[in-house]
CSV table of C-alpha atoms in Angstrom, one decimal:
chain,number,residue,atom,x,y,z
A,21,MET,CA,0.0,0.0,0.0
A,22,GLU,CA,1.4,3.5,-0.9
A,23,ASP,CA,2.0,6.0,1.9
A,24,HIS,CA,0.0,9.2,1.7
A,25,PRO,CA,0.3,12.3,4.0
A,26,VAL,CA,-2.2,12.7,6.7
A,27,LEU,CA,-3.9,16.1,6.3
A,28,VAL,CA,-4.3,17.9,9.5
A,29,PRO,CA,-6.6,21.0,9.2
A,30,GLY,CA,-4.8,24.2,10.3
A,31,ARG,CA,-1.3,22.8,10.2
A,32,PRO,CA,1.4,23.2,7.4
A,33,GLN,CA,1.4,20.1,5.3
A,34,ARG,CA,4.5,18.2,5.2
A,35,GLN,CA,5.5,16.7,1.8
A,36,PRO,CA,6.7,13.1,1.5
A,37,ASP,CA,10.4,12.7,1.1
A,38,PRO,CA,11.0,9.5,-0.9
A,39,GLY,CA,14.7,9.4,-0.1
A,40,ARG,CA,14.1,9.6,3.6
A,41,ARG,CA,11.4,7.1,3.5
A,42,ALA,CA,13.3,4.6,1.5
A,43,ALA,CA,16.1,4.9,3.9
A,44,LEU,CA,14.0,4.4,6.9
A,45,HIS,CA,12.2,1.4,5.4
A,46,GLY,CA,15.2,-0.3,3.9
A,47,ARG,CA,13.7,-0.4,0.4
A,48,SER,CA,16.7,1.0,-1.5
A,49,GLY,CA,19.5,-0.5,0.6
A,50,GLU,CA,21.5,2.8,0.4
A,51,ARG,CA,22.9,4.8,3.2
A,52,PRO,CA,21.0,8.0,4.1
A,53,GLN,CA,22.0,11.0,2.0
A,54,GLY,CA,22.0,14.8,2.4
A,55,ARG,CA,20.9,16.6,5.5
A,56,GLY,CA,20.9,14.5,8.6
A,57,GLN,CA,24.0,12.4,7.4
A,58,ARG,CA,26.1,14.4,10.0
A,59,LEU,CA,23.8,15.1,12.9
A,60,ALA,CA,26.2,16.3,15.5
A,61,ARG,CA,29.8,17.7,15.7
A,62,GLY,CA,32.2,14.9,16.0
A,63,ASP,CA,29.8,12.2,15.0
A,64,ASP,CA,29.4,10.2,11.8
A,65,VAL,CA,26.2,8.7,10.7
A,66,GLU,CA,25.8,5.6,8.7
A,67,ALA,CA,22.9,3.3,8.0
A,68,ASP,CA,22.5,-0.2,9.6
A,69,ARG,CA,21.4,-3.3,7.5
A,70,ARG,CA,17.9,-2.2,7.8
A,71,GLY,CA,18.6,1.2,6.5
A,72,ARG,CA,18.1,3.0,9.8
A,73,PRO,CA,20.7,5.8,10.5
A,74,ARG,CA,23.0,5.2,13.4
A,75,HIS,CA,25.8,7.2,15.0
A,76,ARG,CA,29.5,6.3,15.3
A,77,ARG,CA,31.7,8.5,17.6
A,78,ARG,CA,35.1,9.4,16.2
A,79,PRO,CA,38.3,9.2,18.1
A,80,ASP,CA,38.8,12.6,19.7
A,81,HIS,CA,42.1,13.2,17.9
A,82,ARG,CA,40.4,12.9,14.6
A,83,PRO,CA,40.0,16.2,12.7
A,84,LEU,CA,36.4,17.5,12.5
A,85,SER,CA,36.7,17.9,8.7
A,86,THR,CA,39.0,17.2,5.9
A,87,GLY,CA,40.7,19.6,3.5
A,88,ARG,CA,43.1,22.4,3.9
A,89,SER,CA,41.6,23.7,7.3
A,90,THR,CA,40.8,21.3,10.1
A,91,MET,CA,40.8,21.4,13.8
A,92,GLY,CA,40.3,19.0,16.8
A,93,PHE,CA,41.7,17.9,20.0
A,94,VAL,CA,44.4,15.4,21.0
A,95,THR,CA,44.2,13.8,24.5
A,96,ALA,CA,47.4,14.0,26.8
A,97,SER,CA,48.3,11.1,28.9
A,98,ASP,CA,46.3,12.6,32.0
A,99,GLY,CA,43.2,13.1,29.9
A,100,THR,CA,43.7,16.8,29.2
A,101,GLN,CA,42.3,17.8,25.9
A,102,ILE,CA,44.6,19.9,23.8
A,103,PHE,CA,43.0,22.1,21.0
A,104,TYR,CA,44.7,22.5,17.8
A,105,LYS,CA,44.2,23.9,14.2
A,106,ASP,CA,45.7,22.2,11.2
A,107,TRP,CA,45.9,24.5,8.0
A,108,GLY,CA,47.3,23.7,4.6
A,109,THR,CA,49.4,20.8,3.1
A,110,GLY,CA,53.0,20.3,2.8
A,111,LYS,CA,56.0,19.9,5.3
A,112,PRO,CA,54.6,20.5,8.8
A,113,VAL,CA,55.3,23.7,10.8
A,114,VAL,CA,54.2,23.7,14.5
A,115,LEU,CA,53.6,27.0,16.1
A,116,SER,CA,53.7,27.5,20.0
A,117,HIS,CA,52.2,30.6,21.3
A,118,GLY,CA,53.1,33.0,24.2
A,119,TRP,CA,51.7,33.8,27.6
A,120,PRO,CA,48.8,34.1,28.2
A,121,LEU,CA,47.5,34.0,24.6
A,122,ASN,CA,46.5,31.0,22.4
A,123,SER,CA,46.9,29.7,18.9
A,124,ASP,CA,44.8,32.6,17.4
A,125,SER,CA,47.8,34.8,18.2
A,126,TRP,CA,49.5,33.1,15.2
A,127,GLU,CA,46.8,33.7,12.7
A,128,ALA,CA,48.8,36.0,10.4
A,129,GLN,CA,51.8,33.6,10.2
A,130,ALA,CA,49.5,30.5,9.9
A,131,LEU,CA,47.6,32.0,7.0
A,132,PHE,CA,50.6,33.1,5.3
A,133,LEU,CA,52.7,29.8,5.5
A,134,ALA,CA,49.7,27.6,4.6
A,135,ALA,CA,49.2,29.7,1.6
A,136,ASN,CA,52.7,29.2,0.6
A,137,GLY,CA,52.9,25.4,0.6
A,138,TYR,CA,53.2,24.4,4.3
A,139,ARG,CA,51.0,22.4,6.7
A,140,VAL,CA,50.7,24.6,9.7
A,141,ILE,CA,49.6,23.2,13.0
A,142,ALA,CA,48.9,25.6,16.0
A,143,HIS,CA,47.7,24.4,19.4
A,144,ASP,CA,46.3,25.9,22.7
A,145,ARG,CA,48.6,25.1,25.6
A,146,ARG,CA,46.8,23.4,28.4
A,147,GLY,CA,44.9,26.0,30.5
A,148,HIS,CA,44.9,28.5,27.5
A,149,GLY,CA,42.3,29.0,24.8
A,150,ARG,CA,40.0,26.1,24.1
A,151,SER,CA,42.2,23.4,25.8
A,152,THR,CA,41.3,22.1,29.2
A,153,GLN,CA,41.9,24.3,32.2
A,154,THR,CA,43.6,21.8,34.4
A,155,TRP,CA,44.5,22.5,38.0
A,156,HIS,CA,48.0,20.7,37.5
A,157,GLY,CA,50.7,20.6,35.0
A,158,ASN,CA,51.2,24.2,34.4
A,159,GLU,CA,54.9,23.9,34.0
A,160,MET,CA,57.4,23.3,31.2
A,161,ASP,CA,57.9,19.6,31.4
A,162,THR,CA,54.1,19.0,31.0
A,163,TYR,CA,53.8,21.6,28.4
A,164,ALA,CA,56.6,19.8,26.4
A,165,ASP,CA,54.9,16.4,26.9
A,166,ASP,CA,51.6,17.9,25.6
A,167,LEU,CA,53.4,19.1,22.5
A,168,ALA,CA,54.9,15.7,22.1
A,169,THR,CA,51.4,14.1,22.3
A,170,LEU,CA,50.3,16.6,19.5
A,171,ILE,CA,53.3,15.7,17.3
A,172,ASP,CA,53.1,11.9,17.9
A,173,THR,CA,49.3,11.8,17.4
A,174,LEU,CA,49.4,13.7,14.1
A,175,ASP,CA,52.5,11.7,13.2
A,176,LEU,CA,54.4,14.8,12.1
A,177,ARG,CA,57.9,14.2,10.6
A,178,GLU,CA,60.5,16.6,9.4
A,179,ALA,CA,58.7,19.3,11.2
A,180,THR,CA,59.8,22.8,11.9
A,181,LEU,CA,58.9,23.9,15.4
A,182,VAL,CA,58.4,27.7,15.9
A,183,GLY,CA,58.1,29.1,19.3
A,184,PHE,CA,57.1,32.6,20.4
A,185,SER,CA,58.0,33.9,23.9
A,186,THR,CA,56.8,31.2,26.4
A,187,GLY,CA,56.2,29.0,23.3
A,188,GLY,CA,60.0,29.2,22.7
A,189,GLY,CA,60.5,27.6,26.1
A,190,GLU,CA,58.0,24.9,25.4
A,191,VAL,CA,59.8,24.0,22.1
A,192,ALA,CA,63.2,24.0,23.9
A,193,ARG,CA,62.0,21.8,26.7
A,194,TYR,CA,60.5,19.5,24.0
A,195,ILE,CA,63.9,19.1,22.3
A,196,GLY,CA,65.6,18.6,25.7
A,197,ARG,CA,63.1,15.8,26.6
A,198,TYR,CA,62.4,14.2,23.2
A,199,GLY,CA,65.3,15.1,20.8
A,200,THR,CA,64.9,16.1,17.2
A,201,GLY,CA,63.9,12.7,15.7
A,202,ARG,CA,60.8,14.4,14.3
A,203,VAL,CA,62.2,17.9,13.9
A,204,GLU,CA,64.0,19.4,10.9
A,205,LYS,CA,64.4,23.1,11.9
A,206,ILE,CA,63.7,25.3,14.9
A,207,VAL,CA,62.8,29.0,15.2
A,208,LEU,CA,62.7,31.0,18.4
A,209,VAL,CA,60.8,34.2,18.2
A,210,SER,CA,61.0,36.8,21.1
A,211,ALA,CA,61.5,33.7,23.1
A,212,VAL,CA,62.3,33.3,26.8
A,213,PRO,CA,65.2,30.9,26.6
A,214,PRO,CA,67.9,30.4,27.7
A,215,PHE,CA,66.9,31.6,31.2
A,216,MET,CA,65.0,34.8,32.1
A,217,LEU,CA,65.4,35.0,36.0
A,218,LYS,CA,68.4,36.7,37.6
A,219,THR,CA,70.3,34.3,39.7
A,220,ASP,CA,73.9,34.0,41.0
A,221,ASP,CA,74.8,32.1,37.8
A,222,ASN,CA,72.5,34.1,35.6
A,223,PRO,CA,73.5,37.7,36.7
A,224,GLY,CA,72.3,39.3,33.5
A,225,GLY,CA,68.7,38.0,34.1
A,226,VAL,CA,65.6,39.9,35.0
A,227,PRO,CA,65.1,40.5,38.8
A,228,ILE,CA,62.3,38.3,40.5
A,229,GLU,CA,60.7,41.6,41.6
A,230,VAL,CA,59.6,42.1,38.0
A,231,PHE,CA,57.8,38.7,37.8
A,232,ASP,CA,56.4,39.1,41.5
A,233,GLY,CA,54.8,42.3,40.1
A,234,ILE,CA,53.1,40.5,37.3
A,235,ARG,CA,51.8,38.0,39.7
A,236,ALA,CA,50.5,40.7,42.0
A,237,GLY,CA,48.7,42.4,39.2
A,238,SER,CA,47.1,39.1,38.0
A,239,LEU,CA,45.7,38.5,41.5
A,240,ALA,CA,44.5,42.0,41.9
A,241,ASP,CA,42.9,42.6,38.5
A,242,ARG,CA,44.1,40.4,35.7
A,243,SER,CA,41.8,41.9,33.1
A,244,GLN,CA,43.3,45.3,33.7
A,245,LEU,CA,46.9,43.7,33.7
A,246,TYR,CA,46.3,42.4,30.2
A,247,LYS,CA,45.0,45.7,29.1
A,248,ASP,CA,48.0,47.6,30.5
A,249,LEU,CA,50.4,45.0,28.9
A,250,ALA,CA,48.7,45.4,25.5
A,251,ASP,CA,48.5,49.2,25.7
A,252,GLY,CA,52.2,49.4,26.9
A,253,PRO,CA,55.3,47.2,26.6
A,254,PHE,CA,54.0,44.2,24.8
A,255,PHE,CA,53.5,45.8,21.5
A,256,GLY,CA,55.8,48.9,22.4
A,257,ASN,CA,52.8,51.2,22.4
A,258,ASN,CA,54.5,53.3,25.2
A,259,ARG,CA,57.2,54.3,22.8
A,260,PRO,CA,57.2,57.6,21.0
A,261,GLY,CA,55.5,57.4,17.6
A,262,ALA,CA,54.1,53.9,18.2
A,263,ASN,CA,50.7,53.3,16.5
A,264,VAL,CA,49.4,49.9,17.4
A,265,SER,CA,45.6,49.5,16.6
A,266,GLN,CA,43.0,49.2,19.2
A,267,GLY,CA,42.0,46.0,17.5
A,268,ILE,CA,45.3,44.4,17.9
A,269,ARG,CA,45.3,45.4,21.7
A,270,ASP,CA,41.6,44.1,22.1
A,271,ALA,CA,42.6,40.8,20.6
A,272,PHE,CA,45.4,40.4,23.0
A,273,TRP,CA,43.0,41.1,26.0
A,274,LEU,CA,40.4,38.6,24.6
A,275,GLN,CA,42.8,35.9,24.1
A,276,SER,CA,44.4,36.4,27.5
A,277,MET,CA,40.9,36.3,29.3
A,278,GLN,CA,40.3,32.9,27.7
A,279,ALA,CA,43.1,31.4,29.8
A,280,GLY,CA,42.3,29.9,33.2
A,281,HIS,CA,43.2,32.2,36.1
A,282,ARG,CA,45.2,29.6,37.9
A,283,ASN,CA,46.9,28.4,34.6
A,284,ALA,CA,47.9,31.9,33.6
A,285,LEU,CA,49.2,32.7,37.1
A,286,GLU,CA,51.5,29.5,37.3
A,287,CYS,CA,52.6,30.0,33.9
A,288,ILE,CA,54.4,33.1,34.9
A,289,ALA,CA,56.8,30.9,37.0
A,290,ALA,CA,57.0,28.5,34.1
A,291,PHE,CA,58.4,31.1,31.7
A,292,SER,CA,60.4,33.1,34.0
A,293,ALA,CA,62.1,30.6,36.3
A,294,THR,CA,62.7,27.7,34.0
A,295,ASP,CA,66.3,27.3,33.0
A,296,PHE,CA,66.6,26.1,29.3
A,297,ARG,CA,70.3,26.2,28.9
A,298,ALA,CA,70.6,22.5,28.8
A,299,ASP,CA,67.8,22.2,26.5
A,300,LEU,CA,69.4,24.6,24.0
A,301,ASP,CA,72.6,22.5,24.1
A,302,ALA,CA,70.5,19.6,22.7
A,303,PHE,CA,69.6,21.6,19.6
A,304,ASP,CA,71.3,19.8,16.6
A,305,VAL,CA,69.2,21.1,13.7
A,306,PRO,CA,69.3,24.4,11.8
A,307,THR,CA,68.0,27.1,14.2
A,308,LEU,CA,66.8,30.7,13.4
A,309,VAL,CA,66.5,33.2,16.4
A,310,ILE,CA,64.4,36.4,15.7
A,311,HIS,CA,64.2,39.1,18.4
A,312,GLY,CA,63.5,42.7,18.6
A,313,ASP,CA,66.2,44.9,20.1
A,314,ASP,CA,63.5,47.1,21.9
A,315,ASP,CA,61.8,43.9,23.4
A,316,GLN,CA,60.5,45.2,27.0
A,317,VAL,CA,59.1,41.8,28.0
A,318,VAL,CA,61.9,39.6,27.1
A,319,PRO,CA,65.1,41.8,26.8
A,320,PHE,CA,67.1,41.1,23.7
A,321,GLU,CA,70.3,40.5,25.7
A,322,VAL,CA,68.5,38.0,28.0
A,323,GLY,CA,66.4,36.2,25.2
A,324,GLY,CA,67.5,36.3,21.5
A,325,LYS,CA,71.1,37.3,21.8
A,326,ALA,CA,71.9,34.8,24.6
A,327,SER,CA,70.0,31.8,22.8
A,328,ALA,CA,71.8,32.6,19.5
A,329,GLU,CA,75.2,32.6,21.3
A,330,ARG,CA,74.4,29.3,23.0
A,331,VAL,CA,72.9,27.2,20.1
A,332,LYS,CA,75.7,26.1,17.8
A,333,GLY,CA,75.3,27.4,14.3
A,334,ALA,CA,72.1,29.4,14.9
A,335,VAL,CA,71.3,32.4,12.7
A,336,LEU,CA,70.3,35.6,14.5
A,337,LYS,CA,67.9,38.1,13.0
A,338,VAL,CA,67.6,41.3,15.0
A,339,TYR,CA,64.6,43.6,14.3
A,340,PRO,CA,65.7,47.2,15.0
A,341,GLY,CA,63.4,49.0,17.4
A,342,ALA,CA,61.0,46.1,17.4
A,343,PRO,CA,58.9,45.3,20.6
A,344,HIS,CA,58.0,41.9,21.9
A,345,GLY,CA,54.9,41.3,20.0
A,346,ILE,CA,56.3,41.1,16.5
A,347,THR,CA,53.8,38.5,15.4
A,348,ASP,CA,51.5,41.5,15.0
A,349,THR,CA,53.7,44.5,14.8
A,350,HIS,CA,56.1,43.0,12.2
A,351,LYS,CA,54.0,40.2,10.8
A,352,GLU,CA,55.0,40.8,7.0
A,353,GLN,CA,58.7,40.8,7.9
A,354,LEU,CA,58.3,37.8,10.1
A,355,GLY,CA,56.3,35.9,7.7
A,356,ALA,CA,58.9,36.6,4.9
A,357,ASP,CA,61.8,35.5,7.2
A,358,LEU,CA,60.1,32.3,8.3
A,359,LEU,CA,59.3,31.4,4.7
A,360,ALA,CA,62.9,32.0,3.6
A,361,PHE,CA,64.1,29.8,6.4
A,362,LEU,CA,61.6,27.0,5.6
A,363,ASN,CA,62.6,27.2,1.9
A,364,SER,CA,66.3,27.2,2.6
């Protein structure tokens, strides 16, 4: 007997859908097509032997879509979900962001490199952005382990690791713990290695009172702290003639507020008090160091200059008058220098 729509007075009449009806009744033996095939984020839908749709949960590290722009999560050994973006095709480039930002801070470089023949992966460090805000693990060893999970899960080989500020420490610690078996090149941008804190064996470092002040600002009013950093030293907007847009400063604040309070607070110790000198000694692949000589967050002499002197064969590029946040203020120059290094 043929199916006919039931007419109900006063209600819009629904027209029969032969394709849906065939799938539900198993007449065609084909899988359901079109709308409804993917019903929820992260789910696949397939038909059973009777033609009825059923859901199949993907592994959590599987990208949400295929093509040149994907995103998803990898799961660290303690269950922490690490968010990542994966743009483009070609040799992999992994971008590690600074404190207290997330992978969005790399968007100019990610778009540029993906458009020029590279596969660009950028993740949110635990406690930052869209990754899990854990209570524990807010230190460099765990950050490096999470980075290793990302690289291993995606099975990246011949990768170039690029670390900005705190991300430079994350990259350095990764090399110190896991070596360069999957790494072809390294770039440190405005990075915290070799060792920021002033100590007896690091007399040129930054006094601990500076970092205690950042911690106090974070506890008192971290939203205002981030606004003050964006309006001042991070982008060099406190220098005569500086002209950093309100949009760039707002993006810094927005990304910073996405970090967990505890995570961002503990990360201050991670980037300031971790000694990366032994990690840099393990660098055995071509390394590029880029640093502005007017960096007021990671002083040039403490960061880029000292790292380039420690890493054997490292190439140092100094951006005259540049501040810390050169991923925004010097994005065209930085993109060109990264691409030239990748192509070399």
